[in-house]
Structure formats: structure tokens, C-alpha cells
Amino acid sequence: MIWSSNQLGAAYYNILTSELFAMDDTYDDGVNFNIARTLYKQCRPRHVVTISGMSDEFLTALEALVTSEMSSDRSGLSGSSGAGPSQVSLRVLRKREHGFDRCYHRVRCLKLRSEPVNASNVERLIFLQGLLNFKSIVMIHALGLLLIYIDQHWSNIALDPSGRPGFASLASVTLRDIVMIDDDTYEALNIVHARHHPSLFKCGDAAAKKQSGSLFILLNRCQSRPGVQFLWETLRHPTRNVQILNERFEVVEFCLNPDNQSIVENLTSCLKHIYRLTNVILDRYLAQQAKVSDWRRLHKSISSIIYIADICEKHREKVRLFNKIVGSITKEVRYVKYFIEHIVDFGAKRSENDSIVRTNVDSHLDNLHHVRSTLPETLTRMGEKDMKDHLPASVTTCKMVYIPNIGYLLAITGWNPSPADNVDLENLELKFVSNNIRYYKSPSAKELDNTIGDIMLRINKRESYILLKLVKYINKHAASIFNAIQLCAELDTLLAFYVVAREYNYVKPNVVDRQIIAVEQGRHPLQEFLTTFVPNDIYSGDGKSLVKILTGPNASGKSTYLKQVALIVFMAHIGCFVPAKSATIGIVTHILPQITSVDSIALNTSMFLQDMRQINSALYASTPNSIVILDEFGNGTSEVSGLSLLAAVLNTFVERGTDCPHIFVATHMHRVMNMLPRSPMIEEQTFEFVTNGDGSVAYLHSLTSGNVGRSFAHAAARSAGLDKKIVKRALEVYEKFKAGELPPRLPEVKGQDTATHIIEQLLKSENFDLEELKKLVRQFTESPAARINNKNNLFRKTRVYHIKYL
């Protein structure tokens, strides 16, 4: 990443797939660097490279991203066996050695696997200009810097240090279609958690059906590992592209049609056999390290995507994703499947030296196998030939053997009589003696060395040659296979959306490009099955008020409603059906909640300061198509300060007029309406409840217009088990304050006041009698404990007054 003159240029490289991505110059403010942060979260890099001469703020932001990533991995993913923390490295290279001219030249020399075959330098440059915007100076600089870094440090960053970097394709990256959501929002709304990352999560696990923990667990009904990975990325990257969303809705809607159930079942069964395929895995085949099980898994994956394409063929006109899947299966992909089936023997066991290449594939290999199978007979025949032509009559038994690194030898095992130790035999060269067996290099042994040699080595070399040609052909068309697997992973995710929509009666949202949120009988996706849930409507924009101020008793459902609004909007922006009777949702750019979901101690800040940071982000980042959620803002400070801050923030939003975002506020500061202008943009809402004769509250959880004047905290305290005397006293104080009066003193305090009054009266009298004072004190005590208490207090005060009197 390079940041210059408020323009961010960036490029990244996926080591697993050999894909390059470049982002055109994009404006990024020099304070928050939101674009850089979003791009970093999207890439999840292991290496971050920039050049010196950048602003200190930009370098500090990069360091903070790298540090936070490593801390997050240590606290989350590294907690399970088999996964360690990601060691993200940040490299700041010298600008003098990595200037624009050098980087620009390196980009011009970029060679892609997808470029035209036998293209000249001029043709290749034209091809690159069709992929890259060379007017984006910062991006070209960043891309060239990335390529130079890969060239120089490939042995350190690649899993195969002996190889060379390859570049399969080049694609552009844009963040314009991403709904901006920070990590705090993901945690506050329980969308994803680090512990549920696909690297640790078992796809298809039964725990996913318990609908607890997070939205990721609720939606994860994927059949394949690539599907789980795609679901995770989809949740991390909600899109604003209406066309993409409608394509996803098409798939879910198609699957919900009862007439298509057999098609859905066939697709689901095929998706179970799709495995991850990356360049790293292909390198294992290339290095002849693949087992038969690896070839079987590769064959299943390619066969499954071809079967899926064949199923989608009949409906490609109805569903655009089906059409893409069909188009991704080229004839070369089908050839790959055919060649694997034709060449690889899936029944072979490599541990038993079985051939992994089928018979009738290569005539030369078949001849070698024939020689190997007839080798025992050949050795017997050649031994008999030597015994007849070259051995004396004293030799009774012999055999031809093969010893690695020496070759074929004639082993004489029987003599009659036994010869002397130094006897020489004509045409035989003694090699060694072991266990009274003499090993000779005979004429037949030399003939076998020349004609047969190490048969297993020759077989392995021929097999390696055949498999290497197969792997090179697969590698040549890997981009098409990767693309098909990615599309099938998307299909897997959308089938998971379909399963959830069918089980919980979700509906297709109507996503439009205007400022509106209209949801009828919306439900909280993570709460509706935990209790008897009461649906509520959501209306904002498009002629309705944009600022909703929710008041109501404690535990009436305000916070749940706020999160429900955000989650329904979020689900619509990942292409998922939503829990409601009907929904029309306008495209949003940001979801900006002020919900404290992290430990403020860990952030080295107070809870109130963390709330202020979230509010500040909402004020400066929000657009007319953003959602701002304020849950009990201002409760971290005094009532007057919190009330004034809340009113000021809401006034600032209201002053924007039609540019005001969707705002949902839950508060117990009921006087805030008195500090806001009377405007049709502002609407008061509350949740219905019923008060019983004993002071308890029955919550109806139904949203309605209006407000309430109290929060019924005492009823919530009583239901929470707080001591009845404390609740009773709190109610007395509350009623007096509400009437503008001072609350009565506690009985214990009254007793102390009475004793003090008696002392003052006695001290004013001329005849001070301590015994008389004790007698009066006993009259005011009601219990032995109170007698001791009051007497001690009284004696202490008497002594003070006595000293004063003297």
C-alpha cells in the first residue's frame, strides 16, 4: 500500500491461487484511513509492504493494523490446537531504491498465465493496458513495489522456496460496493466471532443447527469447506451492488420453489465432494508428493463441479449464477477429468509399490511392467544360462539376484567340492562373499544390466514423466478450475441461505437504491427461537421519519429491537432472505452502532470514551444511506452531561435535513425530546407494557408510537431479586423527587436525630444530670441491638457536648 496526496494505491497477491489484485487510486483521508483499514481486513495479509517517505500517520495506521491483527489471532484463533497466530510482517522499503520509474518498468514486464500465447512485447503491453489503468500513478507504484518484493523474497514468503513466483491473473479491487462495518459492530451484533473462523470450524457440524452464538453459526449449513470459506467472506464483505444481491436472491428463490426440490437435493449431494484446491496443493502433485487419496480428492472435486454444471444447464436462463457455473466448465476442464480418470488408478496402494498409472495408458510403461512381472522367470533363465556356459561342474546351485547400486549378480550357493578361497573363474568377476555365498558379475548379469537394469527405477521415472505431463496440463487450466470451485462455493453458501429461509420462514427483501427501510413484522434472527418473540415493524425514510427515539421500561426490548434493525439490513446486503413478513430495504453505505461490546479496560479507555469514539465515527462517516444506532448513549456520565450530548448529536443529524441517515435511539433520558426541534423527521416510539397492582410490570414487547415518563427500574430490580426493603426505599425516594420534595429520613437516622435533639435541650438546662439522659435514651431504643447502637452514638455525642459545655 502507498498513500500519497490523499490517494491510496494498493495491490495484493494471493500465494495460494497466484492471483494478483490491484486497486485504482482511491481517496482516503489522512486521519482515519478507512479505505486502507477496509482493504486490509478484506485481504487479511501475511506481509504488508510500503515505502519510506510516507506520512507518519499512515505508517502509524499500518503498524496499528498489523499489531491488532496479531493480537486478535493470539486471543482468538491460536487458542485451538492446529492453528497458530498469523505472524504479519510490515516492511518499509527505501524509496530511493524503489522509486516510481523502477516500479513502473516492473509492471510493464509483468507476465500473466492468462495473457495471449506467443504474444510479443507490444501485444503483451496492450494486454496489460486493458487490465490496468496506468493513469493511477499510486496504484502502479504499489503494484510494481509488490512485484519487486515478491521477486526478491520469494524463498521467504512461499511454501515452495525452490519454485518461482507465477501470476495466474490480474483483477481489479474496488471497495465502493462494500458496506462499511467495523469489528466492534460485528461483535456487538453477534455476526461473526474469531473462534468460528473456517480454519477452526467444522463445516456441517451439528452445533451449527443449534442457532446460538452468532449469525455465522445460524447460516452455516454449507456442505463443503470452500462453501464455509465463502460464507465467512460474504459476512465480512456485505455488498452494495444490487445486481449481485439480486443474483443471490434468484438462487434462494429458485430453491424455495417446491418444483425444484429434486434439483436442490442433487446439487447438495454434489457439493459435499468439493474440496479446496490451491496452487500449493497443485505444487504437491508437481513435486510427486501426491498420494492416491489426493488424486481421488482432486478427481471428486472436478467431477462434482462438472456434475453441478450439468444440473444447472437446464436452468441457466432462469438463474444467472447457474449460467456462470455452466460457462466456467470449459472443455479443458472436462479433459482434465477425463485424463485423471484415464491415467490415475484410484485402486492403487502407493505403500505397496503399486503403479499409480493405469495400464494401456503408455505402451512403454506397460512393457516395463511386463518386464517386471516376468523378471523372476527371466532371472531363472539367465542363471541357468550362466551355469551351462560359464560355470564349472563343481557348482551345484546358483541364482541371479539384483542388488541396488551394484546391479545384477550371479550368486553361487552350492559347491561340490568347495573351491579354495582364491580360486578364479573364467569370465566371472568376484564382487564379494557373504554367508559363504559368492557373488559374481557374470556375462548374463552384465546383459541384464544393459537390457533391464533397475526396473523399479525405470518404472518410477516413466510414471513421473506421465504424471508430470498431467499435472502441467492441470496447472495450465487451473484458473478455470479455481473459478468453477469458487462459483460452486457461492452456490453452497446460497443453498445454506435457502435452508435457513425455509426452516424459519424468511422472505425475500426488495433491495432498492433509495433511502428507505420498510419491514413488516420483523424478527431478531438470533433471538426469535429463544423465547416467544413478538414481531415489530420498521419504517424509516421514504416519507417516514428518519430519527426514531425509543423509550420504555427496562427489559422491554429496546436493545433487541435496535440490533434487529441492523441485522435485518445486514442480511439483505449479503443476499440472504430476512426474518419478516415483507421487507423493502434501501442500499446502505455504513452500519454505525454505538453499542458497547468490548472491554473498555482492554482498550485502555473508559466506557464513555469508547462511546464517544463510536459517536465521532458515526458523525463523520455517515451518509444519507447509513444506519446509526445509539443504545443508551450518555449513560456513562452525569445525567445532565449525557442528556446535553445526546441532544446535541441528534440536533446535528436533524440539521442535515434530507441528508440525515437512518437513526434509531434507545434512551432513558426522557427529557431529550424537550431539547430537540419539533420536526416530522423525529418520531417518538415506545414498547407497550401493563402495570399490575403490586407494582410489577408485564412487558408486551410491542412497538407503538408515543413515549413513557419512567423506566420502571424498580420493577426490574424486584424481578432481579434485589432486597425488598431496598426496592421499597428506592420507590419512596423516587416518588418524593418526582413531586419536587425531599425524601423522609430513614427510621435509624430519625433515632439519631431525636437523641441529638435531647442532648441539645439538656445542655441548655442549668441542671445537667447524666442519669436522666441515660433514662431518656432507653426510652427511644426498641431492641437490644438498637439500644447498644443508639447508646454508643449518644455517649459519643454527649461527651462532645459535655466538653463544649464545660
PDB file of C-alpha atoms in Angstrom, residues 71-254:
ATOM      1  CA  SER A  71      -3.246  -9.611  18.946  1.00  0.00           C
ATOM      2  CA  SER A  72      -6.592 -10.785  17.583  1.00  0.00           C
ATOM      3  CA  ASP A  73      -5.068 -14.023  16.331  1.00  0.00           C
ATOM      4  CA  ARG A  74      -3.368 -14.704  19.649  1.00  0.00           C
ATOM      5  CA  SER A  75      -6.590 -14.149  21.597  1.00  0.00           C
ATOM      6  CA  GLY A  76      -8.841 -15.972  19.143  1.00  0.00           C
ATOM      7  CA  LEU A  77      -7.562 -18.426  16.580  1.00  0.00           C
ATOM      8  CA  SER A  78      -4.441 -19.518  18.387  1.00  0.00           C
ATOM      9  CA  GLY A  79      -6.483 -20.842  21.263  1.00  0.00           C
ATOM     10  CA  SER A  80      -7.214 -24.081  19.439  1.00  0.00           C
ATOM     11  CA  SER A  81      -4.834 -26.824  18.540  1.00  0.00           C
ATOM     12  CA  GLY A  82      -3.637 -26.950  14.977  1.00  0.00           C
ATOM     13  CA  ALA A  83      -3.816 -23.209  14.319  1.00  0.00           C
ATOM     14  CA  GLY A  84      -1.239 -20.677  15.330  1.00  0.00           C
ATOM     15  CA  PRO A  85      -1.200 -16.915  15.264  1.00  0.00           C
ATOM     16  CA  SER A  86      -0.534 -15.240  11.952  1.00  0.00           C
ATOM     17  CA  GLN A  87       2.866 -13.563  12.004  1.00  0.00           C
ATOM     18  CA  VAL A  88       2.104 -10.493   9.935  1.00  0.00           C
ATOM     19  CA  SER A  89       5.228  -8.666   8.822  1.00  0.00           C
ATOM     20  CA  LEU A  90       5.431  -4.981   7.930  1.00  0.00           C
ATOM     21  CA  ARG A  91       8.279  -3.974   5.606  1.00  0.00           C
ATOM     22  CA  VAL A  92       9.117  -0.337   4.848  1.00  0.00           C
ATOM     23  CA  LEU A  93      11.451  -0.311   1.843  1.00  0.00           C
ATOM     24  CA  ARG A  94      13.707   2.559   0.879  1.00  0.00           C
ATOM     25  CA  LYS A  95      12.027   4.922  -1.527  1.00  0.00           C
ATOM     26  CA  ARG A  96      15.289   5.740  -3.284  1.00  0.00           C
ATOM     27  CA  GLU A  97      15.711   2.115  -4.340  1.00  0.00           C
ATOM     28  CA  HIS A  98      12.038   1.588  -5.134  1.00  0.00           C
ATOM     29  CA  GLY A  99      11.060   4.742  -6.966  1.00  0.00           C
ATOM     30  CA  PHE A 100       8.194   5.070  -9.369  1.00  0.00           C
ATOM     31  CA  ASP A 101      10.267   4.573 -12.515  1.00  0.00           C
ATOM     32  CA  ARG A 102      11.620   1.235 -11.400  1.00  0.00           C
ATOM     33  CA  CYS A 103       8.204   0.030 -10.243  1.00  0.00           C
ATOM     34  CA  TYR A 104       6.583   1.232 -13.456  1.00  0.00           C
ATOM     35  CA  HIS A 105       9.128  -0.722 -15.508  1.00  0.00           C
ATOM     36  CA  ARG A 106       8.485  -3.847 -13.432  1.00  0.00           C
ATOM     37  CA  VAL A 107       4.736  -3.596 -14.106  1.00  0.00           C
ATOM     38  CA  ARG A 108       5.390  -3.332 -17.845  1.00  0.00           C
ATOM     39  CA  CYS A 109       7.398  -6.575 -17.619  1.00  0.00           C
ATOM     40  CA  LEU A 110       4.594  -8.432 -15.832  1.00  0.00           C
ATOM     41  CA  LYS A 111       3.808 -11.791 -17.453  1.00  0.00           C
ATOM     42  CA  LEU A 112       0.468 -13.434 -16.767  1.00  0.00           C
ATOM     43  CA  ARG A 113      -0.542 -17.003 -17.465  1.00  0.00           C
ATOM     44  CA  SER A 114      -3.777 -15.703 -18.908  1.00  0.00           C
ATOM     45  CA  GLU A 115      -2.056 -13.483 -21.493  1.00  0.00           C
ATOM     46  CA  PRO A 116      -2.235 -14.395 -25.202  1.00  0.00           C
ATOM     47  CA  VAL A 117       0.016 -17.239 -26.273  1.00  0.00           C
ATOM     48  CA  ASN A 118       3.239 -16.225 -28.056  1.00  0.00           C
ATOM     49  CA  ALA A 119       2.415 -12.545 -27.615  1.00  0.00           C
ATOM     50  CA  SER A 120       5.106 -10.011 -28.495  1.00  0.00           C
ATOM     51  CA  ASN A 121       6.183  -7.321 -26.046  1.00  0.00           C
ATOM     52  CA  VAL A 122       3.960  -4.778 -27.771  1.00  0.00           C
ATOM     53  CA  GLU A 123       0.955  -7.095 -27.722  1.00  0.00           C
ATOM     54  CA  ARG A 124       1.569  -8.001 -24.092  1.00  0.00           C
ATOM     55  CA  LEU A 125       1.765  -4.328 -23.113  1.00  0.00           C
ATOM     56  CA  ILE A 126      -1.537  -3.683 -24.872  1.00  0.00           C
ATOM     57  CA  PHE A 127      -2.986  -6.620 -22.985  1.00  0.00           C
ATOM     58  CA  LEU A 128      -1.796  -5.150 -19.672  1.00  0.00           C
ATOM     59  CA  GLN A 129      -3.205  -1.738 -20.545  1.00  0.00           C
ATOM     60  CA  GLY A 130      -6.562  -3.393 -20.988  1.00  0.00           C
ATOM     61  CA  LEU A 131      -6.336  -4.691 -17.424  1.00  0.00           C
ATOM     62  CA  LEU A 132      -4.622  -1.794 -15.671  1.00  0.00           C
ATOM     63  CA  ASN A 133      -5.314   1.907 -15.517  1.00  0.00           C
ATOM     64  CA  PHE A 134      -1.814   3.303 -15.956  1.00  0.00           C
ATOM     65  CA  LYS A 135      -3.159   6.756 -15.082  1.00  0.00           C
ATOM     66  CA  SER A 136      -3.476   5.556 -11.496  1.00  0.00           C
ATOM     67  CA  ILE A 137       0.068   6.506 -10.615  1.00  0.00           C
ATOM     68  CA  VAL A 138      -0.026   5.448  -6.975  1.00  0.00           C
ATOM     69  CA  MET A 139      -1.567   2.083  -7.839  1.00  0.00           C
ATOM     70  CA  ILE A 140       1.085   1.395 -10.493  1.00  0.00           C
ATOM     71  CA  HIS A 141       3.753   2.312  -7.969  1.00  0.00           C
ATOM     72  CA  ALA A 142       2.236  -0.047  -5.395  1.00  0.00           C
ATOM     73  CA  LEU A 143       1.833  -2.902  -7.893  1.00  0.00           C
ATOM     74  CA  GLY A 144       5.418  -2.570  -9.079  1.00  0.00           C
ATOM     75  CA  LEU A 145       6.629  -2.457  -5.483  1.00  0.00           C
ATOM     76  CA  LEU A 146       4.704  -5.655  -4.762  1.00  0.00           C
ATOM     77  CA  LEU A 147       6.154  -7.458  -7.783  1.00  0.00           C
ATOM     78  CA  ILE A 148       9.715  -6.424  -6.901  1.00  0.00           C
ATOM     79  CA  TYR A 149       9.242  -7.574  -3.326  1.00  0.00           C
ATOM     80  CA  ILE A 150       7.904 -10.944  -4.497  1.00  0.00           C
ATOM     81  CA  ASP A 151      10.854 -11.366  -6.880  1.00  0.00           C
ATOM     82  CA  GLN A 152      13.402 -10.626  -4.168  1.00  0.00           C
ATOM     83  CA  HIS A 153      11.813 -12.514  -1.249  1.00  0.00           C
ATOM     84  CA  TRP A 154      10.072 -15.461  -2.874  1.00  0.00           C
ATOM     85  CA  SER A 155      12.148 -18.008  -0.982  1.00  0.00           C
ATOM     86  CA  ASN A 156      10.972 -16.487   2.314  1.00  0.00           C
ATOM     87  CA  ILE A 157       7.296 -15.959   1.611  1.00  0.00           C
ATOM     88  CA  ALA A 158       6.472 -19.047  -0.486  1.00  0.00           C
ATOM     89  CA  LEU A 159       5.778 -22.545   0.771  1.00  0.00           C
ATOM     90  CA  ASP A 160       7.887 -23.884  -2.090  1.00  0.00           C
ATOM     91  CA  PRO A 161      11.162 -21.922  -1.903  1.00  0.00           C
ATOM     92  CA  SER A 162      12.669 -23.822  -4.819  1.00  0.00           C
ATOM     93  CA  GLY A 163       9.987 -22.659  -7.231  1.00  0.00           C
ATOM     94  CA  ARG A 164       9.380 -19.355  -8.954  1.00  0.00           C
ATOM     95  CA  PRO A 165       6.521 -16.915  -8.493  1.00  0.00           C
ATOM     96  CA  GLY A 166       3.769 -17.220 -11.028  1.00  0.00           C
ATOM     97  CA  PHE A 167       0.919 -14.861 -11.796  1.00  0.00           C
ATOM     98  CA  ALA A 168      -2.237 -16.555 -12.990  1.00  0.00           C
ATOM     99  CA  SER A 169      -4.423 -13.494 -13.476  1.00  0.00           C
ATOM    100  CA  LEU A 170      -4.849  -9.822 -12.622  1.00  0.00           C
ATOM    101  CA  ALA A 171      -8.115  -8.390 -11.313  1.00  0.00           C
ATOM    102  CA  SER A 172      -9.175  -5.006 -10.036  1.00  0.00           C
ATOM    103  CA  VAL A 173     -10.298  -4.351  -6.470  1.00  0.00           C
ATOM    104  CA  THR A 174     -12.920  -1.824  -5.578  1.00  0.00           C
ATOM    105  CA  LEU A 175     -14.360  -1.037  -2.184  1.00  0.00           C
ATOM    106  CA  ARG A 176     -17.192   1.073  -3.463  1.00  0.00           C
ATOM    107  CA  ASP A 177     -19.621  -1.837  -3.203  1.00  0.00           C
ATOM    108  CA  ILE A 178     -18.744  -2.782   0.361  1.00  0.00           C
ATOM    109  CA  VAL A 179     -20.952  -1.835   3.293  1.00  0.00           C
ATOM    110  CA  MET A 180     -18.580  -0.321   5.829  1.00  0.00           C
ATOM    111  CA  ILE A 181     -18.769  -2.189   9.136  1.00  0.00           C
ATOM    112  CA  ASP A 182     -16.078  -2.170  11.795  1.00  0.00           C
ATOM    113  CA  ASP A 183     -15.044  -5.047  14.032  1.00  0.00           C
ATOM    114  CA  ASP A 184     -16.884  -3.646  17.057  1.00  0.00           C
ATOM    115  CA  THR A 185     -20.124  -3.810  15.084  1.00  0.00           C
ATOM    116  CA  TYR A 186     -19.533  -7.431  14.164  1.00  0.00           C
ATOM    117  CA  GLU A 187     -19.026  -8.248  17.827  1.00  0.00           C
ATOM    118  CA  ALA A 188     -21.937  -6.135  19.082  1.00  0.00           C
ATOM    119  CA  LEU A 189     -24.382  -7.670  16.594  1.00  0.00           C
ATOM    120  CA  ASN A 190     -23.001 -11.216  17.034  1.00  0.00           C
ATOM    121  CA  ILE A 191     -22.402 -11.633  13.317  1.00  0.00           C
ATOM    122  CA  VAL A 192     -19.055 -13.412  13.415  1.00  0.00           C
ATOM    123  CA  HIS A 193     -16.545 -14.318  16.107  1.00  0.00           C
ATOM    124  CA  ALA A 194     -12.892 -15.239  15.688  1.00  0.00           C
ATOM    125  CA  ARG A 195     -13.468 -18.620  17.312  1.00  0.00           C
ATOM    126  CA  HIS A 196     -15.839 -19.533  14.458  1.00  0.00           C
ATOM    127  CA  HIS A 197     -13.272 -18.957  11.712  1.00  0.00           C
ATOM    128  CA  PRO A 198     -13.449 -21.629   8.952  1.00  0.00           C
ATOM    129  CA  SER A 199      -9.914 -22.760   9.791  1.00  0.00           C
ATOM    130  CA  LEU A 200     -11.280 -23.961  13.136  1.00  0.00           C
ATOM    131  CA  PHE A 201     -14.926 -24.643  12.343  1.00  0.00           C
ATOM    132  CA  LYS A 202     -16.236 -27.998  11.209  1.00  0.00           C
ATOM    133  CA  CYS A 203     -18.464 -27.480   8.209  1.00  0.00           C
ATOM    134  CA  GLY A 204     -21.772 -29.224   8.541  1.00  0.00           C
ATOM    135  CA  ASP A 205     -21.268 -29.639  12.281  1.00  0.00           C
ATOM    136  CA  ALA A 206     -24.371 -30.428  14.312  1.00  0.00           C
ATOM    137  CA  ALA A 207     -23.643 -27.441  16.521  1.00  0.00           C
ATOM    138  CA  ALA A 208     -24.456 -25.201  13.579  1.00  0.00           C
ATOM    139  CA  LYS A 209     -28.071 -26.278  13.856  1.00  0.00           C
ATOM    140  CA  LYS A 210     -28.471 -25.089  17.423  1.00  0.00           C
ATOM    141  CA  GLN A 211     -28.781 -21.473  16.258  1.00  0.00           C
ATOM    142  CA  SER A 212     -26.750 -19.946  19.024  1.00  0.00           C
ATOM    143  CA  GLY A 213     -23.678 -17.835  19.246  1.00  0.00           C
ATOM    144  CA  SER A 214     -23.585 -15.841  16.041  1.00  0.00           C
ATOM    145  CA  LEU A 215     -25.197 -15.228  12.684  1.00  0.00           C
ATOM    146  CA  PHE A 216     -22.369 -17.212  11.073  1.00  0.00           C
ATOM    147  CA  ILE A 217     -23.353 -20.325  13.031  1.00  0.00           C
ATOM    148  CA  LEU A 218     -27.015 -19.804  12.202  1.00  0.00           C
ATOM    149  CA  LEU A 219     -26.347 -19.557   8.460  1.00  0.00           C
ATOM    150  CA  ASN A 220     -23.610 -22.161   8.203  1.00  0.00           C
ATOM    151  CA  ARG A 221     -25.377 -25.079   6.553  1.00  0.00           C
ATOM    152  CA  CYS A 222     -22.663 -25.413   3.910  1.00  0.00           C
ATOM    153  CA  GLN A 223     -21.669 -28.825   2.599  1.00  0.00           C
ATOM    154  CA  SER A 224     -18.072 -28.078   1.593  1.00  0.00           C
ATOM    155  CA  ARG A 225     -15.039 -26.347   3.011  1.00  0.00           C
ATOM    156  CA  PRO A 226     -14.919 -23.830   0.124  1.00  0.00           C
ATOM    157  CA  GLY A 227     -18.573 -23.052   0.873  1.00  0.00           C
ATOM    158  CA  VAL A 228     -17.834 -22.315   4.529  1.00  0.00           C
ATOM    159  CA  GLN A 229     -14.950 -20.082   3.477  1.00  0.00           C
ATOM    160  CA  PHE A 230     -17.164 -18.213   1.012  1.00  0.00           C
ATOM    161  CA  LEU A 231     -19.842 -17.746   3.694  1.00  0.00           C
ATOM    162  CA  TRP A 232     -17.262 -16.258   6.052  1.00  0.00           C
ATOM    163  CA  GLU A 233     -16.021 -13.848   3.372  1.00  0.00           C
ATOM    164  CA  THR A 234     -19.597 -12.930   2.443  1.00  0.00           C
ATOM    165  CA  LEU A 235     -20.376 -11.986   6.033  1.00  0.00           C
ATOM    166  CA  ARG A 236     -17.174  -9.953   6.231  1.00  0.00           C
ATOM    167  CA  HIS A 237     -17.910  -8.163   2.954  1.00  0.00           C
ATOM    168  CA  PRO A 238     -21.587  -7.188   2.638  1.00  0.00           C
ATOM    169  CA  THR A 239     -22.112  -5.643  -0.757  1.00  0.00           C
ATOM    170  CA  ARG A 240     -23.988  -2.616  -2.058  1.00  0.00           C
ATOM    171  CA  ASN A 241     -24.140  -3.999  -5.580  1.00  0.00           C
ATOM    172  CA  VAL A 242     -27.840  -4.508  -6.270  1.00  0.00           C
ATOM    173  CA  GLN A 243     -27.129  -6.772  -9.250  1.00  0.00           C
ATOM    174  CA  ILE A 244     -25.039  -9.153  -7.138  1.00  0.00           C
ATOM    175  CA  LEU A 245     -27.696  -9.227  -4.433  1.00  0.00           C
ATOM    176  CA  ASN A 246     -30.478  -9.949  -6.906  1.00  0.00           C
ATOM    177  CA  GLU A 247     -28.424 -12.794  -8.396  1.00  0.00           C
ATOM    178  CA  ARG A 248     -28.135 -14.317  -4.940  1.00  0.00           C
ATOM    179  CA  PHE A 249     -31.835 -13.832  -4.247  1.00  0.00           C
ATOM    180  CA  GLU A 250     -32.567 -15.639  -7.517  1.00  0.00           C
ATOM    181  CA  VAL A 251     -30.823 -18.770  -6.301  1.00  0.00           C
ATOM    182  CA  VAL A 252     -32.597 -18.825  -2.932  1.00  0.00           C
ATOM    183  CA  GLU A 253     -35.946 -18.143  -4.580  1.00  0.00           C
ATOM    184  CA  PHE A 254     -35.351 -20.912  -7.119  1.00  0.00           C
TER     185      PHE A 254
END
